[in-house]
Coordinates of C-alpha atoms and ligand atoms in Angstrom, one line a residue:
V1 CA 0.0 0.0 0.0
E2 CA 1.2 3.6 -0.6
P3 CA 3.5 4.9 2.1
G4 CA 1.7 6.4 5.1
W5 CA -1.3 4.2 4.6
R6 CA -1.9 0.9 6.3
W7 CA -4.5 -1.8 6.5
E8 CA -6.6 -1.9 9.6
L9 CA -9.6 -3.9 10.9
S10 CA -12.8 -1.9 11.5
P11 CA -14.9 -2.6 14.6
M12 CA -17.0 -4.8 12.2
H13 CA -14.0 -6.9 11.2
L14 CA -13.8 -5.0 8.0
L15 CA -10.4 -4.5 6.5
R16 CA -9.8 -0.9 5.5
L17 CA -6.9 1.3 4.7
R18 CA -6.2 4.4 6.8
R19 CA -3.5 7.0 6.4
H20 CA -1.0 6.6 9.2
T21 CA -0.3 10.1 10.6
Q22 CA 2.4 10.8 13.2
D23 CA -0.2 11.7 15.9
D24 CA -2.3 8.5 15.7
D25 CA 0.3 5.8 16.0
T26 CA -1.8 4.4 18.8
L27 CA -3.1 1.6 16.6
S28 CA -1.7 -1.8 17.5
P29 CA 0.3 -3.2 14.6
V30 CA -0.9 -6.7 15.4
L31 CA -3.7 -7.8 13.2
R32 CA -5.9 -10.7 14.1
L33 CA -5.1 -12.8 11.1
D34 CA -8.2 -15.1 11.2
T35 CA -10.5 -12.1 10.9
F36 CA -8.0 -10.5 8.5
K37 CA -8.2 -13.5 6.2
M38 CA -12.1 -13.6 6.3
A39 CA -12.5 -9.9 5.7
V40 CA -10.2 -10.0 2.7
H41 CA -11.7 -12.9 0.9
T42 CA -15.5 -12.3 1.1
P43 CA -16.5 -8.8 2.0
V44 CA -19.8 -9.2 3.9
P45 CA -22.6 -7.6 1.9
V46 CA -23.8 -4.3 3.5
V47 CA -27.3 -5.7 3.7
E48 CA -26.1 -8.5 5.9
L49 CA -24.0 -6.2 8.1
L50 CA -27.0 -3.9 8.5
L51 CA -29.3 -6.8 9.5
R52 CA -26.7 -8.1 12.0
R53 CA -26.3 -4.6 13.5
L54 CA -30.1 -4.3 13.7
E55 CA -30.3 -7.7 15.3
A56 CA -27.8 -6.5 17.9
S57 CA -29.3 -3.0 18.3
D58 CA -32.2 -2.4 20.6
G59 CA -34.8 -0.4 18.9
G60 CA -33.1 0.7 15.7
L61 CA -30.1 2.4 14.2
D62 CA -29.3 5.5 12.2
S63 CA -28.0 4.8 8.7
A64 CA -25.4 7.6 8.9
E65 CA -24.0 6.4 12.2
L66 CA -23.9 2.8 10.9
A67 CA -22.0 4.0 7.8
A68 CA -19.5 5.9 10.0
E69 CA -19.1 2.8 12.1
L70 CA -18.6 0.6 9.1
G71 CA -16.3 3.2 7.7
M72 CA -18.2 3.3 4.4
E73 CA -20.1 5.8 2.3
H74 CA -23.5 6.6 3.7
Q75 CA -24.8 5.9 0.2
A76 CA -23.8 2.3 0.5
V77 CA -26.0 1.9 3.6
V78 CA -28.8 3.8 2.0
G79 CA -28.6 1.3 -1.0
A80 CA -28.8 -1.6 1.5
V81 CA -31.8 0.0 3.2
K82 CA -33.6 0.5 -0.1
S83 CA -33.0 -3.1 -1.3
L84 CA -34.2 -4.4 2.1
Q85 CA -37.3 -2.1 1.9
A86 CA -38.0 -3.7 -1.5
L87 CA -38.2 -7.1 0.2
G88 CA -41.3 -6.1 2.1
E89 CA -41.6 -6.1 5.9
V90 CA -38.0 -7.1 6.8
I91 CA -37.2 -3.7 8.1
E92 CA -38.9 -0.4 8.8
A93 CA -37.0 2.6 7.5
E94 CA -38.1 6.1 8.3
L95 CA -36.4 8.9 6.4
R96 CA -35.1 11.6 8.7
S97 CA -33.2 14.7 8.0
T98 CA -30.6 15.5 10.5
K99 CA -28.5 18.6 10.6
R100 CA -24.8 18.1 11.4
W101 CA -21.6 20.0 11.3
E102 CA -19.0 19.1 8.7
L103 CA -15.6 20.5 8.0
T104 CA -15.1 22.3 4.7
A105 CA -12.1 21.3 2.6
E106 CA -10.1 24.0 4.3
G107 CA -11.4 22.9 7.7
E108 CA -10.2 19.3 6.8
E109 CA -6.8 20.7 5.9
I110 CA -6.5 22.7 9.1
A111 CA -7.6 19.7 11.2
R112 CA -4.7 17.9 9.6
E113 CA -2.0 20.6 9.3
G114 CA -3.0 23.0 12.1
S115 CA -4.5 26.5 11.8
H116 CA -2.8 29.2 9.7
E117 CA -2.0 31.3 12.8
A118 CA -0.5 28.2 14.5
R119 CA 1.7 27.5 11.4
V120 CA 2.8 31.2 11.4
F121 CA 3.6 31.0 15.0
R122 CA 5.6 27.8 14.5
S123 CA 7.5 29.3 11.6
I124 CA 8.9 32.2 13.7
P125 CA 12.4 31.3 15.2
P126 CA 13.4 32.9 18.5
E127 CA 15.4 35.6 16.6
G128 CA 12.3 36.6 14.8
L129 CA 11.4 36.6 11.1
A130 CA 11.3 39.4 8.5
Q131 CA 7.6 40.2 8.1
S132 CA 8.0 40.2 4.3
E133 CA 9.4 36.7 4.5
L134 CA 6.6 35.6 6.8
M135 CA 4.0 36.9 4.4
R136 CA 5.4 34.8 1.6
L137 CA 4.5 31.6 3.6
P138 CA 1.3 29.8 2.4
S139 CA -0.6 30.6 5.6
G140 CA 1.3 33.9 6.0
K141 CA -1.4 36.4 5.3
V142 CA -4.4 34.7 7.0
G143 CA -2.2 33.4 9.9
F144 CA -0.4 36.7 10.6
S145 CA -3.5 38.7 11.4
K146 CA -5.0 35.9 13.6
A147 CA -1.8 35.3 15.4
M148 CA -1.5 39.1 16.1
S149 CA -5.1 39.2 17.3
N150 CA -4.3 36.2 19.5
K151 CA -1.4 38.3 20.9
W152 CA 0.9 35.3 20.0
I153 CA 3.3 37.5 18.0
R154 CA 4.4 41.1 17.7
V155 CA 6.0 43.2 15.0
D156 CA 9.0 45.4 15.5
K157 CA 8.5 48.0 12.8
S158 CA 11.8 49.7 13.6
A159 CA 14.0 46.7 13.0
A160 CA 17.0 47.3 10.9
D161 CA 16.2 45.5 7.7
G162 CA 12.4 46.3 7.9
P163 CA 9.6 45.1 10.0
R164 CA 10.4 41.9 11.9
V165 CA 8.0 39.5 13.6
F166 CA 8.7 38.0 17.0
R167 CA 6.9 35.5 19.2
V168 CA 5.3 37.0 22.3
V169 CA 4.5 33.7 24.0
D170 CA 6.6 30.6 24.2
S171 CA 3.9 28.2 23.1
M172 CA 0.3 28.4 22.2
E173 CA -2.7 26.1 22.0
D174 CA -4.0 25.6 18.4
E175 CA -7.6 25.8 19.6
V176 CA -8.9 26.1 16.0
Q177 CA -7.3 22.8 15.0
R178 CA -8.5 21.1 18.2
R179 CA -12.0 22.2 17.7
L180 CA -12.0 21.1 14.1
Q181 CA -10.6 17.7 15.1
L182 CA -13.4 17.5 17.6
V183 CA -16.0 18.0 14.9
R184 CA -14.1 15.6 12.6
G185 CA -14.3 13.0 15.4
G186 CA -18.1 13.5 15.4
Q187 CA -18.1 15.6 18.6
A188 CA -19.4 18.9 17.2
E189 CA -21.8 19.2 20.1
K190 CA -18.7 19.7 22.4
L191 CA -18.2 23.1 20.8
G192 CA -20.2 26.2 22.0
E193 CA -22.5 28.0 19.6
K194 CA -20.0 31.0 19.6
E195 CA -17.0 28.7 18.7
R196 CA -19.1 27.0 16.0
S197 CA -20.3 30.2 14.4
E198 CA -16.7 31.6 14.5
L199 CA -15.4 28.5 12.6
R200 CA -18.4 28.8 10.3
K201 CA -17.6 32.5 9.6
R202 CA -14.0 31.4 8.7
K203 CA -15.6 28.9 6.3
L204 CA -13.9 26.0 8.1
L205 CA -17.2 24.5 9.2
A206 CA -20.6 24.1 7.5
E207 CA -23.9 22.8 8.7
V208 CA -25.2 20.1 6.3
T209 CA -28.6 18.5 6.3
L210 CA -28.2 14.8 6.0
K211 CA -31.1 12.7 4.9
T212 CA -30.7 9.5 7.0
Y213 CA -32.8 6.5 7.7
W214 CA -33.9 5.4 11.1
V215 CA -33.9 1.7 10.5
S216 CA -35.8 -0.7 12.8
K217 CA -36.9 -4.3 12.6
G218 CA -39.9 -5.0 10.4
S219 CA -42.6 -7.5 11.0
A220 CA -40.8 -10.0 8.8
F221 CA -37.3 -9.2 10.2
S222 CA -34.7 -11.9 9.9
T223 CA -30.9 -11.7 9.7
S224 CA -30.7 -14.2 6.9
I225 CA -32.5 -13.1 3.9
S226 CA -32.5 -15.5 1.2
K227 CA -32.3 -14.0 -2.2
Q228 CA -35.8 -13.7 -3.5
E229 CA -36.6 -15.1 -7.0
T230 CA -37.6 -12.5 -9.5
E231 CA -38.3 -14.8 -12.4
L232 CA -40.5 -18.0 -12.5
S233 CA -38.3 -20.1 -14.7
P234 CA -39.4 -23.3 -16.6
E235 CA -37.0 -25.3 -14.5
M236 CA -38.6 -24.1 -11.3
I237 CA -42.0 -25.2 -12.7
S238 CA -40.7 -28.5 -14.0
S239 CA -38.7 -29.2 -10.8
G240 CA -41.5 -27.8 -8.6
S241 CA -38.8 -25.9 -6.8
W242 CA -40.9 -22.8 -7.1
R243 CA -43.0 -24.2 -4.1
D244 CA -40.3 -23.5 -1.5
R245 CA -38.5 -20.6 -3.1
P246 CA -39.2 -17.0 -1.8
F247 CA -40.4 -14.8 -4.6
K248 CA -39.9 -11.0 -4.7
P249 CA -43.4 -9.6 -4.4
Y250 CA -44.7 -8.1 -7.7
N251 CA -44.6 -4.3 -7.5
F252 CA -47.6 -3.6 -9.6
L253 CA -47.0 0.1 -8.9
A254 CA -43.6 0.0 -10.6
H255 CA -43.4 2.4 -13.4
G256 CA -42.6 0.7 -16.7
V257 CA -39.7 2.0 -18.6
L258 CA -41.2 4.4 -21.1
P259 CA -40.5 2.8 -24.5
D260 CA -38.8 5.2 -26.9
S261 CA -41.7 6.0 -29.0
G262 CA -42.7 8.5 -31.5
H263 CA -44.3 11.7 -30.2
L264 CA -47.3 13.5 -31.6
H265 CA -46.5 17.1 -32.2
P266 CA -48.8 19.3 -30.0
L267 CA -50.5 20.6 -33.2
L268 CA -51.5 17.0 -34.1
K269 CA -52.7 16.3 -30.5
V270 CA -55.0 19.4 -30.7
R271 CA -56.0 18.4 -34.2
S272 CA -57.2 15.1 -33.0
Q273 CA -59.2 16.9 -30.3
F274 CA -60.9 19.1 -32.8
R275 CA -61.6 16.0 -35.0
Q276 CA -63.2 14.3 -32.0
I277 CA -65.4 17.3 -31.4
F278 CA -66.6 17.4 -35.0
L279 CA -67.2 13.6 -35.1
E280 CA -69.2 13.9 -31.8
M281 CA -71.3 16.6 -33.5
G282 CA -72.0 14.2 -36.4
F283 CA -69.7 16.0 -38.9
T284 CA -67.9 14.1 -41.7
E285 CA -64.4 15.0 -42.8
M286 CA -63.9 16.5 -46.2
P287 CA -61.0 15.4 -48.4
T288 CA -58.3 18.1 -48.3
D289 CA -55.4 16.1 -49.8
N290 CA -54.5 18.8 -52.4
F291 CA -52.4 21.8 -51.3
I292 CA -52.4 22.9 -54.9
E293 CA -55.7 24.3 -56.0
S294 CA -57.0 26.1 -59.0
S295 CA -58.1 29.8 -58.6
F296 CA -61.5 28.6 -59.7
W297 CA -62.2 26.4 -56.6
N298 CA -60.2 28.7 -54.3
F299 CA -61.8 31.9 -55.4
D300 CA -64.2 31.9 -58.3
A301 CA -66.5 29.1 -57.0
L302 CA -66.7 31.2 -53.8
F303 CA -68.0 34.2 -55.8
Q304 CA -64.7 36.0 -55.0
P305 CA -64.1 38.4 -57.9
Q306 CA -61.0 38.1 -60.0
Q307 CA -59.7 41.6 -59.1
H308 CA -60.1 40.9 -55.3
P309 CA -56.9 42.0 -53.5
A310 CA -56.5 38.5 -52.0
R311 CA -56.1 37.1 -55.5
D312 CA -52.8 38.8 -56.2
Q313 CA -49.3 37.6 -55.5
H314 CA -49.1 39.7 -52.3
D315 CA -51.5 37.4 -50.6
T316 CA -51.4 34.2 -52.6
F317 CA -48.6 31.8 -53.7
F318 CA -49.3 31.2 -57.5
L319 CA -47.6 28.3 -59.2
R320 CA -45.2 28.6 -62.2
D321 CA -45.5 24.8 -62.9
P322 CA -48.1 23.4 -63.2
A323 CA -49.3 27.0 -63.8
E324 CA -52.8 26.1 -65.0
A325 CA -55.6 23.7 -64.0
L326 CA -56.8 21.8 -67.0
Q327 CA -59.7 19.9 -65.5
L328 CA -62.6 22.2 -64.6
P329 CA -66.4 21.2 -64.8
M330 CA -67.1 23.6 -67.8
D331 CA -70.9 23.7 -67.5
Y332 CA -70.5 24.7 -63.9
V333 CA -67.7 27.1 -64.8
Q334 CA -70.0 28.8 -67.3
R335 CA -72.6 29.4 -64.6
V336 CA -69.9 30.8 -62.3
K337 CA -68.7 33.1 -65.1
R338 CA -72.2 34.4 -65.7
T339 CA -72.8 35.0 -62.0
H340 CA -69.6 36.9 -61.6
S341 CA -69.9 38.9 -64.8
Q342 CA -73.7 39.4 -65.1
G343 CA -75.2 38.1 -61.9
G344 CA -78.3 35.9 -61.7
Y345 CA -80.2 34.0 -59.0
G346 CA -81.4 37.4 -57.8
S347 CA -77.9 38.9 -57.7
Q348 CA -76.5 41.6 -59.9
G349 CA -73.1 40.0 -59.9
Y350 CA -69.9 42.0 -60.1
K351 CA -70.3 43.3 -63.7
Y352 CA -66.7 42.6 -64.8
N353 CA -65.2 40.6 -67.6
W354 CA -64.6 37.3 -65.9
K355 CA -61.6 35.4 -67.5
L356 CA -61.3 31.6 -67.6
D357 CA -57.4 31.9 -67.7
E358 CA -57.5 33.8 -64.4
A359 CA -59.6 30.9 -63.0
R360 CA -57.2 28.3 -64.3
K361 CA -54.2 29.8 -62.4
N362 CA -52.9 27.2 -59.9
L363 CA -52.0 28.3 -56.4
L364 CA -51.3 27.0 -53.0
R365 CA -54.8 27.1 -51.4
T366 CA -55.3 30.1 -49.1
H367 CA -58.1 28.4 -47.2
T368 CA -59.8 25.0 -46.9
T369 CA -63.0 26.7 -48.0
S370 CA -62.0 25.6 -51.5
A371 CA -62.4 22.1 -50.3
S372 CA -65.8 23.0 -48.9
A373 CA -66.7 24.4 -52.4
R374 CA -65.7 21.1 -54.0
A375 CA -67.7 19.1 -51.4
L376 CA -70.8 21.3 -51.8
Y377 CA -70.5 21.0 -55.6
R378 CA -70.3 17.2 -55.4
L379 CA -73.3 17.3 -52.9
A380 CA -75.3 19.4 -55.4
Q381 CA -74.8 16.7 -58.1
K382 CA -76.5 14.2 -55.8
K383 CA -80.3 14.5 -56.2
P384 CA -82.4 14.7 -54.1
F385 CA -80.5 17.0 -51.8
T386 CA -79.6 15.6 -48.4
P387 CA -78.6 17.8 -45.4
V388 CA -74.9 17.3 -44.5
K389 CA -72.3 18.4 -41.9
Y390 CA -68.8 18.6 -43.1
F391 CA -65.5 19.6 -41.5
S392 CA -61.9 20.0 -42.6
I393 CA -58.6 20.5 -40.8
D394 CA -55.6 21.0 -43.0
R395 CA -52.8 23.3 -44.2
V396 CA -53.5 26.6 -46.0
F397 CA -50.9 29.0 -47.4
R398 CA -50.9 32.8 -47.4
N399 CA -48.1 35.0 -48.6
E400 CA -48.4 37.2 -45.5
T401 CA -45.8 39.2 -43.5
L402 CA -44.3 36.8 -41.0
D403 CA -44.6 37.7 -37.3
A404 CA -44.7 36.0 -33.9
T405 CA -48.1 34.5 -34.6
H406 CA -48.2 34.3 -38.4
L407 CA -46.2 32.0 -40.7
A408 CA -46.8 31.6 -44.5
E409 CA -48.9 28.5 -43.7
F410 CA -51.2 27.4 -40.9
H411 CA -53.9 24.8 -40.4
Q412 CA -57.4 26.0 -41.0
I413 CA -60.3 24.3 -39.2
E414 CA -63.6 24.6 -41.0
G415 CA -67.1 23.5 -40.3
V416 CA -69.9 23.5 -42.9
V417 CA -73.6 22.7 -42.4
A418 CA -76.0 22.5 -45.4
D419 CA -79.7 22.1 -44.9
H420 CA -83.0 23.7 -45.7
G421 CA -83.7 27.1 -44.2
L422 CA -80.6 27.5 -42.1
T423 CA -80.3 31.0 -40.7
L424 CA -77.7 33.1 -38.8
G425 CA -79.4 31.9 -35.6
H426 CA -78.5 28.3 -36.6
L427 CA -74.9 29.4 -37.2
M428 CA -74.8 31.1 -33.8
G429 CA -76.3 27.9 -32.2
V430 CA -73.8 25.5 -33.8
L431 CA -70.9 27.9 -33.0
R432 CA -72.0 27.9 -29.3
E433 CA -72.2 24.1 -29.3
F434 CA -68.8 23.8 -31.0
F435 CA -66.9 26.3 -28.8
T436 CA -68.5 25.0 -25.7
K437 CA -66.9 21.6 -26.4
L438 CA -63.6 23.6 -26.6
G439 CA -64.3 24.9 -23.1
I440 CA -65.1 28.3 -24.6
T441 CA -68.5 29.5 -23.3
Q442 CA -68.6 33.3 -23.3
L443 CA -69.0 34.1 -27.0
R444 CA -69.7 37.4 -28.8
F445 CA -70.5 37.7 -32.5
K446 CA -69.3 40.8 -34.5
P447 CA -70.5 41.5 -38.0
A448 CA -67.7 41.0 -40.5
Y449 CA -67.2 40.6 -44.3
N450 CA -66.1 37.7 -46.4
P451 CA -66.6 37.7 -50.2
Y452 CA -68.3 34.3 -50.0
T453 CA -70.6 34.7 -47.0
E454 CA -73.3 37.2 -46.2
P455 CA -74.0 37.9 -43.4
S456 CA -70.6 37.1 -41.9
M457 CA -69.5 37.2 -38.2
E458 CA -66.2 37.3 -36.4
V459 CA -66.5 35.2 -33.3
F460 CA -64.9 36.4 -30.0
S461 CA -64.5 34.7 -26.7
Y462 CA -63.7 36.2 -23.3
H463 CA -60.3 34.7 -22.3
Q464 CA -60.1 34.4 -18.4
G465 CA -56.3 34.3 -18.4
L466 CA -55.8 37.2 -20.7
K467 CA -58.8 39.1 -19.1
K468 CA -59.9 40.2 -22.7
W469 CA -62.0 39.2 -25.7
V470 CA -60.0 37.2 -28.2
E471 CA -61.0 36.6 -31.8
V472 CA -61.5 32.8 -32.0
G473 CA -62.8 32.5 -35.6
N474 CA -64.8 33.8 -38.5
S475 CA -68.1 32.5 -40.0
G476 CA -71.0 33.3 -42.2
V477 CA -73.8 32.1 -44.4
F478 CA -72.6 31.2 -47.9
R479 CA -73.9 33.5 -50.6
P480 CA -76.5 32.2 -53.1
E481 CA -74.2 33.4 -55.8
M482 CA -71.9 30.6 -54.6
L483 CA -74.4 27.8 -53.9
L484 CA -76.9 28.1 -56.8
P485 CA -74.5 27.9 -59.7
M486 CA -73.4 24.6 -58.1
G487 CA -77.0 23.3 -58.5
L488 CA -78.0 23.3 -54.9
P489 CA -81.8 23.8 -54.4
E490 CA -83.1 27.3 -53.7
N491 CA -84.1 26.8 -50.1
V492 CA -80.9 25.1 -49.1
S493 CA -78.6 27.4 -47.2
V494 CA -75.2 26.6 -45.9
I495 CA -73.6 28.0 -42.8
A496 CA -69.9 27.7 -42.1
W497 CA -67.1 28.9 -39.8
G498 CA -63.4 28.7 -39.7
L499 CA -60.5 29.2 -37.2
S500 CA -56.9 28.2 -37.0
L501 CA -55.3 25.2 -35.3
E502 CA -52.2 27.0 -34.3
R503 CA -53.9 29.7 -32.2
P504 CA -55.7 27.3 -29.7
T505 CA -52.5 25.1 -29.6
M506 CA -50.3 28.0 -28.7
I507 CA -52.8 29.1 -26.0
K508 CA -53.2 25.6 -24.6
Y509 CA -49.5 25.0 -24.5
G510 CA -48.6 28.5 -23.4
I511 CA -46.4 29.1 -26.4
N512 CA -45.9 32.7 -27.4
N513 CA -44.0 32.6 -30.6
I514 CA -45.3 30.4 -33.4
R515 CA -41.6 29.5 -34.2
E516 CA -41.5 27.6 -31.0
L517 CA -44.4 25.5 -32.2
V518 CA -43.5 24.8 -35.8
G519 CA -40.3 25.0 -37.8
H520 CA -36.6 24.2 -37.3
K521 CA -36.4 26.1 -34.0
V522 CA -38.9 23.8 -32.2
N523 CA -37.1 22.2 -29.3
L524 CA -38.1 18.6 -29.6
Q525 CA -38.1 18.3 -25.8
M526 CA -41.2 20.5 -25.8
V527 CA -42.8 18.0 -28.2
Y528 CA -41.7 15.0 -26.1
D529 CA -42.9 16.6 -22.9
S530 CA -46.0 18.2 -24.2
P531 CA -48.8 16.6 -22.2
L532 CA -52.0 15.7 -23.9
C533 CA -53.9 18.8 -22.9
R534 CA -57.7 18.5 -23.0
L535 CA -59.0 21.5 -25.0
D536 CA -62.0 21.9 -22.6
A537 CA -59.8 21.7 -19.5
E538 CA -58.3 24.8 -17.8
P539 CA -55.8 26.3 -20.2
R540 CA -52.1 26.2 -19.3
P541 CA -50.7 29.3 -17.8
P542 CA -51.7 32.1 -20.3
P543 CA -48.9 33.3 -22.6
T544 CA -47.8 36.9 -22.0
Q545 CA -49.7 39.9 -23.4
E546 CA -48.1 40.3 -26.9
A547 CA -48.8 36.6 -27.9
V548 CA -52.4 37.3 -29.0
Ligands
FB9_601 O1 -58.1 30.9 -34.9 C1 -58.3 32.0 -34.5 N1 -58.3 32.4 -33.2 C2 -58.4 31.5 -32.2 C3 -59.1 30.3 -32.3 C4 -59.2 29.5 -31.1 C5 -58.6 29.8 -29.9 O2 -58.8 28.9 -28.9 C6 -58.3 29.2 -27.7 C7 -58.3 28.1 -26.8 C8 -59.1 29.2 -26.6 C9 -57.9 31.0 -29.8 C10 -57.8 31.9 -30.9 N2 -58.5 33.1 -35.4 C11 -58.6 32.7 -36.8 C12 -58.6 34.4 -35.0 C13 -57.4 35.2 -35.1 O3 -56.3 34.5 -34.6 C14 -57.0 35.8 -36.5 O4 -56.1 36.9 -36.2 C15 -56.2 34.9 -37.3 N3 -56.9 34.0 -38.1 C16 -56.4 33.3 -39.1 C17 -56.3 33.9 -40.5 O5 -55.3 34.8 -40.4 C18 -55.2 35.5 -41.5 C19 -57.3 32.7 -37.5 C20 -57.2 32.1 -38.9 C21 -58.5 32.0 -39.6 C22 -59.4 33.1 -39.9 C23 -60.6 32.8 -40.5 C24 -61.0 31.6 -40.9 C25 -60.1 30.6 -40.6 C26 -58.9 30.7 -40.0 C27 -62.2 31.4 -41.6 C28 -63.2 31.2 -42.1 C29 -64.5 31.0 -42.7 C30 -65.4 32.0 -42.6 C31 -66.7 31.8 -43.2 C32 -67.0 30.6 -43.8 C33 -66.0 29.6 -43.8 C34 -64.7 29.8 -43.3

């Protein structure tokens, strides 16, 4: 073993190495070989040592004291306590937190080497020492002022070659070292509060809270614990040995290891919630599997005039290739052309020269209302008319200025109800039912304008967290100029509404900037950790003001 260290037997016959220092050569060199041999070969598992000590103890034992006794890390004893606890009623273990004094690293060093002031004192020969020289000593600075204040030394400023330090007393007691050694020996209580706080102020001592276990015998206590089986193997069954083997009780509360699995993005979690709400309300999902749409279905079919500002590149992504839609139902297109240019069905139309080429222009759809137009046109071809309830949730693209809540694409949620004699009242009713399922009850309707609905309403809800009315969607009754050219019966009216998926998701997950929700900046941990939050449950802590 390295010089200065030597093997020794612990009170528990455990072999351990201790550093041999000049002041503790009290240890008898003679080692009881028999115990020496046993300790070396098969170290006794801590569990067994603990059970033996418990057997010997009256009432119980403290895990930290046992560790100190066994000269091992407290953690090792805690490990033993935990594995015994897992065995059931072998032991009782009550977690306690005990405050105790511990030496800091510097405290340890002084306990070993003596206090700085003592070292300064010892380094001054009878003929004194130049102060400059003394200050160069490792403990010089700290030790000098303490030794001075202890009146152990004095300085002769008038000495020939500069200030010189002399001893005042012949010997001194290194109280600091003695006190620190007391603490190191586990006798901190021997020090008075004042002494303790002085050492603490000198950062030589610190009060630590130790979580320890008070261990006592359990109802099934025994010193010999046979290893409990954790598996029922075919041999045990075939040999029947399972009958007399102790089995580790099943811990049905044990948490399984979370399998590494895919994670649904919060947007998809909220999408499935919206889907659920629509399905519960008897709605059918419209096909939206075409990001590329013709201007005809995205605008013209919705009676949105060709010179409408939304139809220019500033708002819409047009396609260079394939630039034009070839397949359009021409008989229906003619009716749309006439309605835009001359009117009809009681409407005066827009009185402009409607161009087929404009209608053929392909674009990235700006709303899923284009899918609603396709679905309503298909519905109109089916005679007799049957009432329907449709919904869609899919991506739409708008060439808008990007900001914290707007990207060039978002998911639009749309609901459409077609039936005889539907009114604005029906729309308000279905909106109330829909938003109630979202946990949004306080609604206000504000007149609005859309080219394809009249009347139209923006929908607002009072947001508790934000203490203000938030726009939660848009809605309206589709214009006859949109429905009748499709071939839908006169007295059929269609109510519809729309909102985004991103807004409710950001509010539910307390996300302020949309770039935290989608895009390359998303921290995947947020996706992994994002709980499945129920839309109608209390929203997560509201995002700060500017998020809306
Ligand atoms: O989603 C929106 N707001 C919203 C929705 C839900 C929500 O839930 C919270 C948990 C409580 C919170 C907020 N909006 C619509 C309102 C605003 O955010 C708006 O500024 C932005 N809108 C988008 C369009 O931006 C240009 C949201 C998007 C939107 C707007 C209108 C429609 C769809 C999406 C529509 C429609 C429509 C109208 C009539 C007929 C058919 C469709």
